[in-house]
Amino acid sequence: MRCGIRTTKCQLLATSLCVMLLGLSIATLSTVTHYGLHFTLISDISLENNSYKVIHYTAFYFGICLSMTLILAALLSCAATVRESQCLIAMGFFCFALAFCGLIPAAFWRYIHSMEVEDSMMDVYDLVYEEVRRNVSSFRRHELTAIHEAFLCCGKRSPFGGTTNVEQKMCPPGQAHNMGQDCLREIQDFLKKHLDFVSVLLGVTIGFTVYGMILTSFLWFSIHFSSNLDRKGKYILRGRI
């Protein structure tokens, strides 16, 4: 029994370390997503009726809360393995379960609503592009230039070919339209790479979270039954009354 407990403790320590690193990775990714140039630029330009700003802030706060839960689960599991405390093990299991309940909806939302994020980002570019093309606002010219420089793109590809005044005036210096990239395509590709990385991170984290729940529950039962076995067969000497 004690040998099985020692093996489980070693496995739980290794899993907790991995979960802690995954929690830090999620916190880093959430921070980069929130404060990164590409995302903040689109968020600052987007209008109130555009859903991107809501998604932008929700993803950040959710990611930070999830990373804190994972780190707490890892710390509690490490403390539980050292002290063999059933209370700490139960708390660690609860944190793993709480993180799992957050990871599943996050993974589900990523696959169901990824097009919504993509469409909202491209809608922002379309809005700025069309306003510059119609010379509605001079301030939009600075925003369009900033998007072009951030995504290293230049205007939109016309189905009829050729260029417009927007591409000729608003492209980054030294970048001709026929040599540049379509901004809608660049935004699409950039977001796809980012979401693919998010998917891999979520998948790996879900796997380690489930494994952590299994190990904590197994360790709890092992310590519980081991304590019961240690008490069996012992005699207590009492004085004669």
mmCIF file of C-alpha atoms in Angstrom:
data_model
loop_
_atom_site.group_PDB
_atom_site.id
_atom_site.type_symbol
_atom_site.label_atom_id
_atom_site.label_comp_id
_atom_site.label_asym_id
_atom_site.label_seq_id
_atom_site.Cartn_x
_atom_site.Cartn_y
_atom_site.Cartn_z
ATOM 1 C CA MET A 1 0.000 0.000 0.000
ATOM 2 C CA ARG A 2 2.758 2.461 0.965
ATOM 3 C CA CYS A 3 4.622 1.679 -2.261
ATOM 4 C CA GLY A 4 1.508 2.502 -4.281
ATOM 5 C CA ILE A 5 1.095 5.763 -2.374
ATOM 6 C CA ARG A 6 4.713 6.764 -3.057
ATOM 7 C CA THR A 7 4.274 6.057 -6.779
ATOM 8 C CA THR A 8 1.054 8.073 -6.913
ATOM 9 C CA LYS A 9 2.708 10.934 -5.042
ATOM 10 C CA CYS A 10 5.573 11.068 -7.554
ATOM 11 C CA GLN A 11 3.146 11.054 -10.464
ATOM 12 C CA LEU A 12 1.004 13.756 -8.855
ATOM 13 C CA LEU A 13 4.044 15.950 -8.219
ATOM 14 C CA ALA A 14 5.106 15.668 -11.863
ATOM 15 C CA THR A 15 1.544 16.341 -13.048
ATOM 16 C CA SER A 16 1.219 19.334 -10.725
ATOM 17 C CA LEU A 17 4.419 20.817 -12.127
ATOM 18 C CA CYS A 18 3.099 20.429 -15.672
ATOM 19 C CA VAL A 19 -0.268 21.926 -14.696
ATOM 20 C CA MET A 20 1.495 24.898 -13.107
ATOM 21 C CA LEU A 21 3.453 25.489 -16.316
ATOM 22 C CA LEU A 22 0.253 25.193 -18.341
ATOM 23 C CA GLY A 23 -1.449 27.689 -16.030
ATOM 24 C CA LEU A 24 1.408 30.142 -16.533
ATOM 25 C CA SER A 25 1.213 29.547 -20.299
ATOM 26 C CA ILE A 26 -2.505 30.334 -20.334
ATOM 27 C CA ALA A 27 -1.896 33.495 -18.291
ATOM 28 C CA THR A 28 0.853 34.555 -20.716
ATOM 29 C CA LEU A 29 -1.304 33.807 -23.756
ATOM 30 C CA SER A 30 -4.230 35.740 -22.265
ATOM 31 C CA THR A 31 -1.986 38.723 -21.573
ATOM 32 C CA VAL A 32 -0.480 38.647 -25.057
ATOM 33 C CA THR A 33 -3.953 38.386 -26.586
ATOM 34 C CA HIS A 34 -5.210 41.313 -24.518
ATOM 35 C CA TYR A 35 -2.233 43.645 -24.863
ATOM 36 C CA GLY A 36 -0.802 42.465 -28.194
ATOM 37 C CA LEU A 37 -0.572 45.073 -30.942
ATOM 38 C CA HIS A 38 -2.809 43.256 -33.432
ATOM 39 C CA PHE A 39 -5.631 42.646 -30.961
ATOM 40 C CA THR A 40 -5.559 45.998 -29.167
ATOM 41 C CA LEU A 41 -5.531 47.824 -32.488
ATOM 42 C CA ILE A 42 -8.706 46.091 -33.665
ATOM 43 C CA SER A 43 -10.316 46.459 -30.217
ATOM 44 C CA ASP A 44 -9.659 50.217 -30.068
ATOM 45 C CA ILE A 45 -11.082 50.779 -33.546
ATOM 46 C CA SER A 46 -14.150 48.551 -33.216
ATOM 47 C CA LEU A 47 -17.513 50.207 -32.633
ATOM 48 C CA GLU A 48 -19.882 49.536 -29.755
ATOM 49 C CA ASN A 49 -22.169 47.364 -31.889
ATOM 50 C CA ASN A 50 -19.237 45.155 -32.879
ATOM 51 C CA SER A 51 -18.909 42.038 -30.722
ATOM 52 C CA TYR A 52 -15.106 41.915 -30.885
ATOM 53 C CA LYS A 53 -14.489 44.234 -27.923
ATOM 54 C CA VAL A 54 -16.680 42.078 -25.660
ATOM 55 C CA ILE A 55 -14.879 38.924 -26.823
ATOM 56 C CA HIS A 56 -11.516 40.638 -26.340
ATOM 57 C CA TYR A 57 -12.096 41.469 -22.661
ATOM 58 C CA THR A 58 -14.006 38.288 -21.833
ATOM 59 C CA ALA A 59 -11.202 36.079 -23.174
ATOM 60 C CA PHE A 60 -8.626 37.947 -21.086
ATOM 61 C CA TYR A 61 -10.449 37.755 -17.753
ATOM 62 C CA PHE A 62 -11.547 34.171 -18.325
ATOM 63 C CA GLY A 63 -7.993 33.129 -19.190
ATOM 64 C CA ILE A 64 -6.569 34.800 -16.079
ATOM 65 C CA CYS A 65 -9.173 33.162 -13.802
ATOM 66 C CA LEU A 66 -8.552 29.780 -15.424
ATOM 67 C CA SER A 67 -4.773 30.076 -15.050
ATOM 68 C CA MET A 68 -5.122 31.036 -11.375
ATOM 69 C CA THR A 69 -7.347 28.007 -10.759
ATOM 70 C CA LEU A 70 -4.824 25.698 -12.414
ATOM 71 C CA ILE A 71 -1.907 27.154 -10.462
ATOM 72 C CA LEU A 72 -3.869 26.849 -7.210
ATOM 73 C CA ALA A 73 -4.719 23.221 -8.014
ATOM 74 C CA ALA A 74 -1.038 22.495 -8.655
ATOM 75 C CA LEU A 75 0.097 24.154 -5.418
ATOM 76 C CA LEU A 76 -2.519 22.354 -3.332
ATOM 77 C CA SER A 77 -1.604 19.023 -4.921
ATOM 78 C CA CYS A 78 2.087 19.564 -4.202
ATOM 79 C CA ALA A 79 1.349 20.450 -0.580
ATOM 80 C CA ALA A 80 -0.996 17.454 -0.272
ATOM 81 C CA THR A 81 1.612 14.985 -1.531
ATOM 82 C CA VAL A 82 4.196 16.241 0.951
ATOM 83 C CA ARG A 83 1.913 16.296 3.990
ATOM 84 C CA GLU A 84 -0.409 13.448 2.932
ATOM 85 C CA SER A 85 -3.335 15.599 4.011
ATOM 86 C CA GLN A 86 -6.714 14.341 2.865
ATOM 87 C CA CYS A 87 -8.169 17.821 3.237
ATOM 88 C CA LEU A 88 -5.574 19.367 0.901
ATOM 89 C CA ILE A 89 -6.023 16.508 -1.567
ATOM 90 C CA ALA A 90 -9.787 17.111 -1.617
ATOM 91 C CA MET A 91 -9.218 20.838 -2.206
ATOM 92 C CA GLY A 92 -6.781 20.054 -5.013
ATOM 93 C CA PHE A 93 -9.318 17.723 -6.616
ATOM 94 C CA PHE A 94 -11.975 20.440 -6.367
ATOM 95 C CA CYS A 95 -9.695 22.974 -8.109
ATOM 96 C CA PHE A 96 -8.883 20.448 -10.866
ATOM 97 C CA ALA A 97 -12.607 19.798 -11.317
ATOM 98 C CA LEU A 98 -13.349 23.535 -11.369
ATOM 99 C CA ALA A 99 -10.671 24.106 -14.016
ATOM 100 C CA PHE A 100 -12.041 21.203 -16.051
ATOM 101 C CA CYS A 101 -15.533 22.726 -15.921
ATOM 102 C CA GLY A 102 -14.048 25.928 -17.358
ATOM 103 C CA LEU A 103 -11.854 24.273 -19.986
ATOM 104 C CA ILE A 104 -14.641 22.263 -21.619
ATOM 105 C CA PRO A 105 -16.878 25.290 -22.401
ATOM 106 C CA ALA A 106 -13.786 27.222 -23.558
ATOM 107 C CA ALA A 107 -12.817 24.463 -26.009
ATOM 108 C CA PHE A 108 -16.434 24.149 -27.153
ATOM 109 C CA TRP A 109 -16.710 27.920 -27.661
ATOM 110 C CA ARG A 110 -13.452 28.011 -29.619
ATOM 111 C CA TYR A 111 -14.777 25.584 -32.246
ATOM 112 C CA ILE A 112 -18.323 26.941 -32.383
ATOM 113 C CA HIS A 113 -17.667 30.707 -32.349
ATOM 114 C CA SER A 114 -14.293 31.015 -34.077
ATOM 115 C CA MET A 115 -16.022 32.373 -37.187
ATOM 116 C CA GLU A 116 -17.659 35.069 -35.070
ATOM 117 C CA VAL A 117 -14.256 36.330 -33.940
ATOM 118 C CA GLU A 118 -12.933 36.235 -37.495
ATOM 119 C CA ASP A 119 -15.946 38.054 -38.918
ATOM 120 C CA SER A 120 -15.860 40.749 -36.216
ATOM 121 C CA MET A 121 -12.172 41.487 -36.903
ATOM 122 C CA MET A 122 -12.697 41.678 -40.660
ATOM 123 C CA ASP A 123 -15.775 43.860 -40.156
ATOM 124 C CA VAL A 124 -13.576 46.375 -38.350
ATOM 125 C CA TYR A 125 -11.184 46.508 -41.281
ATOM 126 C CA ASP A 126 -14.030 46.775 -43.798
ATOM 127 C CA LEU A 127 -15.509 49.693 -41.850
ATOM 128 C CA VAL A 128 -12.238 51.619 -41.747
ATOM 129 C CA TYR A 129 -11.444 50.821 -45.373
ATOM 130 C CA GLU A 130 -14.811 51.983 -46.675
ATOM 131 C CA GLU A 131 -14.775 55.199 -44.652
ATOM 132 C CA VAL A 132 -11.322 56.049 -45.968
ATOM 133 C CA ARG A 133 -12.408 55.216 -49.493
ATOM 134 C CA ARG A 134 -15.384 57.575 -49.178
ATOM 135 C CA ASN A 135 -13.201 60.235 -47.463
ATOM 136 C CA VAL A 136 -15.601 60.314 -44.529
ATOM 137 C CA SER A 137 -12.988 60.756 -41.812
ATOM 138 C CA SER A 138 -9.360 61.802 -41.901
ATOM 139 C CA PHE A 139 -8.764 60.089 -38.542
ATOM 140 C CA ARG A 140 -9.647 56.756 -40.122
ATOM 141 C CA ARG A 141 -6.645 57.157 -42.418
ATOM 142 C CA HIS A 142 -4.290 56.868 -39.447
ATOM 143 C CA GLU A 143 -6.168 53.790 -38.231
ATOM 144 C CA LEU A 144 -5.989 52.156 -41.658
ATOM 145 C CA THR A 145 -2.275 52.867 -41.898
ATOM 146 C CA ALA A 146 -1.758 51.351 -38.449
ATOM 147 C CA ILE A 147 -3.602 48.170 -39.497
ATOM 148 C CA HIS A 148 -1.526 47.908 -42.663
ATOM 149 C CA GLU A 149 1.705 48.257 -40.698
ATOM 150 C CA ALA A 150 0.639 45.810 -37.978
ATOM 151 C CA PHE A 151 -0.546 43.034 -40.284
ATOM 152 C CA LEU A 152 1.983 43.798 -43.055
ATOM 153 C CA CYS A 153 -0.790 43.966 -45.618
ATOM 154 C CA CYS A 154 -2.117 46.411 -48.147
ATOM 155 C CA GLY A 155 -5.797 47.000 -48.909
ATOM 156 C CA LYS A 156 -8.225 44.451 -50.268
ATOM 157 C CA ARG A 157 -8.096 42.398 -53.416
ATOM 158 C CA SER A 158 -10.633 43.600 -55.895
ATOM 159 C CA PRO A 159 -12.463 40.911 -57.909
ATOM 160 C CA PHE A 160 -11.984 43.136 -60.955
ATOM 161 C CA GLY A 161 -8.250 43.614 -60.364
ATOM 162 C CA GLY A 162 -6.407 46.877 -60.274
ATOM 163 C CA THR A 163 -5.923 49.241 -57.356
ATOM 164 C CA THR A 164 -7.877 52.090 -55.826
ATOM 165 C CA ASN A 165 -6.750 55.362 -54.323
ATOM 166 C CA VAL A 166 -6.820 53.708 -50.903
ATOM 167 C CA GLU A 167 -4.123 51.212 -51.809
ATOM 168 C CA GLN A 168 -2.053 53.798 -53.632
ATOM 169 C CA LYS A 169 -2.065 56.269 -50.718
ATOM 170 C CA MET A 170 -2.417 54.140 -47.591
ATOM 171 C CA CYS A 171 0.012 51.262 -48.177
ATOM 172 C CA PRO A 172 3.192 51.099 -46.085
ATOM 173 C CA PRO A 173 6.172 52.827 -47.707
ATOM 174 C CA GLY A 174 7.852 50.744 -50.393
ATOM 175 C CA GLN A 175 5.023 48.187 -50.557
ATOM 176 C CA ALA A 176 3.149 48.167 -53.816
ATOM 177 C CA HIS A 177 -0.339 46.712 -53.859
ATOM 178 C CA ASN A 178 0.469 44.024 -56.394
ATOM 179 C CA MET A 179 3.309 42.869 -54.143
ATOM 180 C CA GLY A 180 1.435 43.233 -50.861
ATOM 181 C CA GLN A 181 -0.995 40.922 -49.154
ATOM 182 C CA ASP A 182 -4.755 41.188 -48.956
ATOM 183 C CA CYS A 183 -5.541 42.474 -45.450
ATOM 184 C CA LEU A 184 -8.645 40.342 -45.039
ATOM 185 C CA ARG A 185 -6.604 37.259 -45.896
ATOM 186 C CA GLU A 186 -3.804 38.305 -43.551
ATOM 187 C CA ILE A 187 -6.216 38.884 -40.668
ATOM 188 C CA GLN A 188 -7.770 35.498 -41.379
ATOM 189 C CA ASP A 189 -4.410 33.698 -41.423
ATOM 190 C CA PHE A 190 -3.141 35.476 -38.310
ATOM 191 C CA LEU A 191 -6.254 34.605 -36.327
ATOM 192 C CA LYS A 192 -6.202 30.987 -37.539
ATOM 193 C CA LYS A 193 -2.630 30.490 -36.306
ATOM 194 C CA HIS A 194 -3.492 32.068 -32.968
ATOM 195 C CA LEU A 195 -6.607 29.942 -32.470
ATOM 196 C CA ASP A 196 -4.746 26.777 -33.500
ATOM 197 C CA PHE A 197 -2.241 27.448 -30.734
ATOM 198 C CA VAL A 198 -5.111 28.061 -28.301
ATOM 199 C CA SER A 199 -6.681 24.731 -29.312
ATOM 200 C CA VAL A 200 -3.460 22.797 -28.684
ATOM 201 C CA LEU A 201 -2.980 24.482 -25.303
ATOM 202 C CA LEU A 202 -6.572 23.787 -24.262
ATOM 203 C CA GLY A 203 -6.346 20.144 -25.364
ATOM 204 C CA VAL A 204 -3.130 19.491 -23.450
ATOM 205 C CA THR A 205 -4.469 21.274 -20.363
ATOM 206 C CA ILE A 206 -7.685 19.254 -20.404
ATOM 207 C CA GLY A 207 -5.659 16.028 -20.549
ATOM 208 C CA PHE A 208 -3.458 16.981 -17.578
ATOM 209 C CA THR A 209 -6.481 18.241 -15.621
ATOM 210 C CA VAL A 210 -8.287 14.921 -16.009
ATOM 211 C CA TYR A 211 -5.127 13.045 -15.048
ATOM 212 C CA GLY A 212 -4.749 15.283 -12.006
ATOM 213 C CA MET A 213 -8.305 14.508 -10.893
ATOM 214 C CA ILE A 214 -7.634 10.778 -11.242
ATOM 215 C CA LEU A 215 -4.393 10.951 -9.262
ATOM 216 C CA THR A 216 -5.816 13.099 -6.460
ATOM 217 C CA SER A 217 -8.834 10.841 -6.034
ATOM 218 C CA PHE A 218 -6.631 7.716 -6.073
ATOM 219 C CA LEU A 219 -4.237 9.258 -3.533
ATOM 220 C CA TRP A 220 -7.117 10.263 -1.249
ATOM 221 C CA PHE A 221 -8.546 6.735 -1.197
ATOM 222 C CA SER A 222 -5.062 5.215 -0.787
ATOM 223 C CA ILE A 223 -4.273 7.359 2.246
ATOM 224 C CA HIS A 224 -7.734 6.767 3.673
ATOM 225 C CA PHE A 225 -7.555 2.979 3.450
ATOM 226 C CA SER A 226 -3.910 2.929 4.523
ATOM 227 C CA SER A 227 -4.821 4.798 7.693
ATOM 228 C CA ASN A 228 -7.585 2.305 8.419
ATOM 229 C CA LEU A 229 -5.207 -0.623 7.918
ATOM 230 C CA ASP A 230 -2.608 0.928 10.218
ATOM 231 C CA ARG A 231 -5.161 1.139 13.016
ATOM 232 C CA LYS A 232 -6.159 -2.499 12.710
ATOM 233 C CA GLY A 233 -4.467 -4.986 15.047
ATOM 234 C CA LYS A 234 -3.255 -2.389 17.523
ATOM 235 C CA TYR A 235 -4.002 -2.768 21.167
ATOM 236 C CA ILE A 236 -4.472 -0.007 23.627
ATOM 237 C CA LEU A 237 -3.393 -0.727 27.192
ATOM 238 C CA ARG A 238 -5.675 0.778 29.778
ATOM 239 C CA GLY A 239 -5.211 0.900 33.465
ATOM 240 C CA ARG A 240 -7.418 -1.210 35.702
ATOM 241 C CA ILE A 241 -10.339 0.599 37.189
#
